[in-house]
């Protein structure tokens, strides 16, 4: 933990808390406390293979890091990532997730391009230590779509949330997903390949608004989806209709 904190401090980040374990590491909420270190480190990392292949440091400086303070840092152990392994219940499990590829894709989708509706978790930074990879993304929330649905059903069962309100916001969220998937497939030629309610975050907290007088609950109409976990995603070369 001490080595990780030193690495993160070197790049301008400070851990707030651990969010959860991942297949090949951990996920942390952090804050940016030194923007200059992030920008300067881009120049120092020029020799990294990932930077040379995918993200030019000079282009990386155009990522909108000054527009965010809280971030999520996905740490992946190199020995697991490079071997495509995950240790679960003391067993080695083969996984296809690739954090380096995920960083490249997120950079392409959210820095080089602008997602329709801004419905993709935004790339902030990528760096590595001797033993770990670190992917930094803009913080969204701790609530994914699975948890949001479960909480809605809880409120409906307790008579606090009206079913019609739940149906209306559900249609709106799925419209957002359809818009995003259309953009990914048709404009970016990108397929997520792991789209599930667990990998879709709810942006716009608080998601629920409680009336203190009658304890009734309404859903914040400003919430939106943020799709993350592009570790299995691929970009495909597609022929135009004229070439087919």
Tab-separated table of C-alpha atoms in Angstrom:
chain	number	residue	atom	x	y	z
A	1	UNK	CA	0.000	0.000	0.000
A	2	UNK	CA	2.867	2.379	0.800
A	3	UNK	CA	4.448	1.834	-2.617
A	4	UNK	CA	1.103	2.472	-4.316
A	5	UNK	CA	0.589	5.713	-2.407
A	6	UNK	CA	4.074	6.872	-3.408
A	7	UNK	CA	3.373	6.036	-7.056
A	8	UNK	CA	0.049	7.874	-7.006
A	9	UNK	CA	1.546	10.890	-5.218
A	10	UNK	CA	4.250	11.038	-7.879
A	11	UNK	CA	1.496	11.411	-10.465
A	12	UNK	CA	-0.566	13.914	-8.482
A	13	UNK	CA	-3.225	11.672	-6.902
A	14	UNK	CA	-4.275	10.923	-3.324
A	15	UNK	CA	-6.414	7.909	-2.356
A	16	UNK	CA	-9.714	8.641	-0.606
A	17	UNK	CA	-10.953	5.072	-0.175
A	18	UNK	CA	-11.032	1.630	-1.730
A	19	UNK	CA	-14.228	0.995	-3.681
A	20	UNK	CA	-13.942	-2.699	-4.493
A	21	UNK	CA	-11.787	-5.551	-5.717
A	22	UNK	CA	-11.602	-6.239	-9.448
A	23	UNK	CA	-10.652	-9.329	-11.424
A	24	UNK	CA	-6.987	-8.326	-11.542
A	25	UNK	CA	-6.611	-5.695	-8.843
A	26	UNK	CA	-8.586	-3.020	-7.040
A	27	UNK	CA	-10.657	0.088	-7.689
A	28	UNK	CA	-10.111	3.276	-5.678
A	29	UNK	CA	-11.736	6.656	-5.347
A	30	UNK	CA	-9.083	9.378	-5.337
A	31	UNK	CA	-8.620	13.090	-5.742
A	32	UNK	CA	-6.297	15.145	-7.902
A	33	UNK	CA	-4.197	17.356	-5.644
A	34	UNK	CA	-1.484	18.437	-8.092
A	35	UNK	CA	-2.447	19.002	-11.729
A	36	UNK	CA	1.096	20.069	-12.646
A	37	UNK	CA	2.491	16.665	-11.663
A	38	UNK	CA	0.025	14.976	-14.008
A	39	UNK	CA	1.054	17.163	-16.926
A	40	UNK	CA	4.784	16.958	-16.198
A	41	UNK	CA	4.654	13.196	-15.747
A	42	UNK	CA	3.265	12.844	-19.285
A	43	UNK	CA	6.629	14.059	-20.574
A	44	UNK	CA	8.575	11.753	-18.236
A	45	UNK	CA	6.530	8.740	-19.372
A	46	UNK	CA	7.353	9.234	-23.049
A	47	UNK	CA	9.469	6.079	-23.127
A	48	UNK	CA	6.657	3.865	-21.907
A	49	UNK	CA	5.569	1.418	-24.579
A	50	UNK	CA	1.908	2.243	-24.039
A	51	UNK	CA	2.490	5.969	-24.462
A	52	UNK	CA	4.618	5.465	-27.570
A	53	UNK	CA	2.044	3.241	-29.246
A	54	UNK	CA	-1.249	4.769	-28.261
A	55	UNK	CA	-1.134	8.099	-26.466
A	56	UNK	CA	1.288	10.866	-27.304
A	57	UNK	CA	2.161	12.873	-24.151
A	58	UNK	CA	1.568	16.142	-25.972
A	59	UNK	CA	-1.879	14.974	-27.064
A	60	UNK	CA	-2.516	13.596	-23.605
A	61	UNK	CA	-2.191	17.102	-22.183
A	62	UNK	CA	-5.378	18.034	-23.999
A	63	UNK	CA	-7.408	15.636	-21.850
A	64	UNK	CA	-9.699	17.816	-19.736
A	65	UNK	CA	-8.138	17.008	-16.356
A	66	UNK	CA	-8.746	20.522	-15.022
A	67	UNK	CA	-12.488	19.918	-15.248
A	68	UNK	CA	-12.476	17.225	-12.564
A	69	UNK	CA	-11.279	16.787	-8.988
A	70	UNK	CA	-12.519	13.329	-7.975
A	71	UNK	CA	-11.364	10.352	-9.986
A	72	UNK	CA	-11.571	6.584	-9.986
A	73	UNK	CA	-8.312	4.676	-10.262
A	74	UNK	CA	-8.370	1.115	-11.554
A	75	UNK	CA	-5.216	-0.700	-10.506
A	76	UNK	CA	-4.267	-3.930	-12.264
A	77	UNK	CA	-1.392	-6.198	-11.273
A	78	UNK	CA	0.892	-6.672	-14.269
A	79	UNK	CA	1.620	-10.326	-13.590
A	80	UNK	CA	-2.130	-11.061	-13.788
A	81	UNK	CA	-2.944	-8.652	-16.607
A	82	UNK	CA	-0.096	-9.764	-18.859
A	83	UNK	CA	-0.915	-13.439	-18.196
A	84	UNK	CA	-4.688	-12.891	-18.614
A	85	UNK	CA	-5.320	-14.443	-15.221
A	86	UNK	CA	-7.483	-13.718	-12.196
A	87	UNK	CA	-7.164	-15.399	-8.800
A	88	UNK	CA	-10.560	-16.277	-7.315
A	89	UNK	CA	-11.066	-18.595	-4.338
A	90	UNK	CA	-7.391	-19.597	-4.610
A	91	UNK	CA	-7.914	-20.698	-8.211
A	92	UNK	CA	-6.366	-19.252	-11.367
A	93	UNK	CA	-9.120	-18.161	-13.751
A	94	UNK	CA	-8.437	-17.172	-17.368
A	95	UNK	CA	-9.928	-13.754	-18.202
A	96	UNK	CA	-9.884	-11.699	-21.373
A	97	UNK	CA	-9.824	-8.237	-19.769
A	98	UNK	CA	-6.968	-5.978	-20.855
A	99	UNK	CA	-6.472	-2.719	-18.951
A	100	UNK	CA	-3.977	-1.342	-21.487
A	101	UNK	CA	-6.425	-1.853	-24.320
A	102	UNK	CA	-9.190	-0.406	-22.143
A	103	UNK	CA	-7.121	2.743	-21.602
A	104	UNK	CA	-6.441	3.068	-25.333
A	105	UNK	CA	-10.140	2.674	-26.154
A	106	UNK	CA	-11.321	5.126	-23.491
A	107	UNK	CA	-8.787	7.681	-24.668
A	108	UNK	CA	-9.982	7.232	-28.243
A	109	UNK	CA	-13.665	7.396	-27.304
A	110	UNK	CA	-13.630	10.263	-24.780
A	111	UNK	CA	-10.564	12.403	-25.572
A	112	UNK	CA	-10.004	12.046	-29.311
A	113	UNK	CA	-13.769	11.893	-29.841
A	114	UNK	CA	-16.902	13.082	-28.049
A	115	UNK	CA	-19.443	10.402	-27.109
A	116	UNK	CA	-23.043	11.151	-28.008
A	117	UNK	CA	-24.751	12.354	-24.847
A	118	UNK	CA	-21.507	11.992	-22.859
A	119	UNK	CA	-22.589	8.522	-21.749
A	120	UNK	CA	-19.108	6.937	-21.443
A	121	UNK	CA	-16.861	7.029	-18.365
A	122	UNK	CA	-14.235	9.622	-19.194
A	123	UNK	CA	-10.514	8.887	-19.527
A	124	UNK	CA	-8.214	11.031	-17.383
A	125	UNK	CA	-4.813	9.352	-17.250
A	126	UNK	CA	-2.841	6.129	-17.606
A	127	UNK	CA	0.517	5.226	-16.076
A	128	UNK	CA	2.406	2.253	-14.698
A	129	UNK	CA	4.789	1.272	-11.931
A	130	UNK	CA	7.121	-1.712	-11.887
A	131	UNK	CA	4.340	-4.101	-10.882
A	132	UNK	CA	1.029	-2.346	-11.659
A	133	UNK	CA	-0.957	-0.542	-14.329
A	134	UNK	CA	-3.135	2.413	-13.310
A	135	UNK	CA	-6.114	3.628	-15.335
A	136	UNK	CA	-7.591	6.915	-14.083
A	137	UNK	CA	-11.151	7.901	-14.993
A	138	UNK	CA	-13.466	10.709	-13.976
A	139	UNK	CA	-15.513	9.768	-10.913
A	140	UNK	CA	-19.203	9.139	-11.631
A	141	UNK	CA	-20.872	7.519	-8.604
A	142	UNK	CA	-20.967	4.344	-6.526
A	143	UNK	CA	-24.358	3.332	-7.931
A	144	UNK	CA	-24.602	1.039	-10.941
A	145	UNK	CA	-27.771	0.228	-12.842
A	146	UNK	CA	-28.254	-3.056	-10.970
A	147	UNK	CA	-28.253	-1.278	-7.615
A	148	UNK	CA	-30.485	1.486	-8.968
A	149	UNK	CA	-33.089	-1.048	-10.160
A	150	UNK	CA	-32.995	-2.930	-6.857
A	151	UNK	CA	-33.514	0.290	-4.904
A	152	UNK	CA	-36.399	1.324	-7.163
A	153	UNK	CA	-38.129	-2.002	-6.580
A	154	UNK	CA	-37.582	-1.604	-2.836
A	155	UNK	CA	-39.244	1.834	-2.865
A	156	UNK	CA	-42.102	0.600	-5.064
A	157	UNK	CA	-42.746	-2.366	-2.747
A	158	UNK	CA	-42.839	0.002	0.239
A	159	UNK	CA	-45.284	2.315	-1.538
A	160	UNK	CA	-42.805	5.195	-1.610
A	161	UNK	CA	-42.218	5.312	-5.386
A	162	UNK	CA	-44.908	5.263	-8.049
A	163	UNK	CA	-44.569	2.570	-10.697
A	164	UNK	CA	-45.319	5.033	-13.510
A	165	UNK	CA	-42.391	7.222	-12.459
A	166	UNK	CA	-40.089	4.202	-12.467
A	167	UNK	CA	-41.257	3.138	-15.942
A	168	UNK	CA	-40.783	6.640	-17.310
A	169	UNK	CA	-37.202	7.009	-16.078
A	170	UNK	CA	-36.361	3.440	-17.149
A	171	UNK	CA	-37.418	4.234	-20.715
A	172	UNK	CA	-35.317	7.388	-20.601
A	173	UNK	CA	-32.208	5.532	-19.396
A	174	UNK	CA	-32.597	2.831	-22.025
A	175	UNK	CA	-33.024	5.520	-24.677
A	176	UNK	CA	-29.642	6.877	-23.566
A	177	UNK	CA	-28.122	3.414	-23.902
A	178	UNK	CA	-29.583	2.955	-27.385
A	179	UNK	CA	-28.165	6.326	-28.444
A	180	UNK	CA	-24.740	5.403	-27.088
A	181	UNK	CA	-24.643	1.913	-28.598
A	182	UNK	CA	-25.688	3.361	-31.969
A	183	UNK	CA	-22.791	5.838	-31.784
A	184	UNK	CA	-20.321	3.146	-30.698
A	185	UNK	CA	-21.334	0.719	-33.436
A	186	UNK	CA	-21.923	3.078	-36.335
A	187	UNK	CA	-19.475	5.922	-35.753
A	188	UNK	CA	-16.685	4.312	-33.722
A	189	UNK	CA	-17.079	0.726	-35.001
A	190	UNK	CA	-16.644	-0.301	-31.366
A	191	UNK	CA	-18.425	-3.175	-29.654
A	192	UNK	CA	-18.427	-3.233	-25.841
A	193	UNK	CA	-18.847	-7.031	-25.582
A	194	UNK	CA	-19.549	-6.893	-21.829
A	195	UNK	CA	-22.529	-4.573	-21.517
A	196	UNK	CA	-24.514	-5.365	-18.387
A	197	UNK	CA	-26.335	-3.499	-15.632
A	198	UNK	CA	-23.247	-3.959	-13.416
A	199	UNK	CA	-21.070	-2.014	-15.893
A	200	UNK	CA	-23.458	0.927	-16.267
A	201	UNK	CA	-23.141	3.667	-13.655
A	202	UNK	CA	-25.806	6.187	-12.716
A	203	UNK	CA	-24.622	9.780	-12.968
A	204	UNK	CA	-26.367	12.717	-11.322
A	205	UNK	CA	-26.479	11.964	-7.615
A	206	UNK	CA	-28.600	11.948	-5.613
A	207	UNK	CA	-30.565	9.555	-7.814
A	208	UNK	CA	-33.504	9.608	-5.397
A	209	UNK	CA	-35.265	12.611	-3.831
A	210	UNK	CA	-37.241	12.043	-0.623
A	211	UNK	CA	-40.128	14.230	0.512
A	212	UNK	CA	-39.612	14.645	4.263
A	213	UNK	CA	-43.313	15.295	4.886
A	214	UNK	CA	-44.789	12.060	3.522
A	215	UNK	CA	-41.583	10.029	2.945
A	216	UNK	CA	-42.474	9.628	-0.735
A	217	UNK	CA	-39.622	9.142	-3.189
A	218	UNK	CA	-39.143	10.556	-6.673
A	219	UNK	CA	-36.333	9.851	-9.119
A	220	UNK	CA	-34.026	12.694	-10.032
A	221	UNK	CA	-34.950	13.563	-13.650
A	222	UNK	CA	-31.369	14.698	-14.321
A	223	UNK	CA	-29.778	11.266	-13.897
A	224	UNK	CA	-28.019	9.642	-16.828
A	225	UNK	CA	-26.024	6.538	-17.640
A	226	UNK	CA	-22.251	6.225	-17.848
A	227	UNK	CA	-20.957	3.048	-19.462
A	228	UNK	CA	-17.631	1.750	-18.199
A	229	UNK	CA	-15.511	-1.409	-18.074
A	230	UNK	CA	-14.272	-1.482	-21.676
A	231	UNK	CA	-11.748	-4.201	-20.848
A	232	UNK	CA	-13.308	-6.635	-23.356
A	233	UNK	CA	-14.274	-4.066	-25.993
A	234	UNK	CA	-13.007	-4.244	-29.556
A	235	UNK	CA	-12.879	-1.922	-32.542
A	236	UNK	CA	-13.710	-3.592	-35.836
A	237	UNK	CA	-12.805	-2.551	-39.350
A	238	UNK	CA	-16.049	-2.184	-41.256
A	239	UNK	CA	-16.474	-1.885	-44.991
A	240	UNK	CA	-18.737	0.832	-46.290
A	241	UNK	CA	-21.946	-0.049	-48.077
A	242	UNK	CA	-20.292	0.944	-51.363
A	243	UNK	CA	-17.503	-1.611	-50.832
A	244	UNK	CA	-19.832	-4.492	-49.991
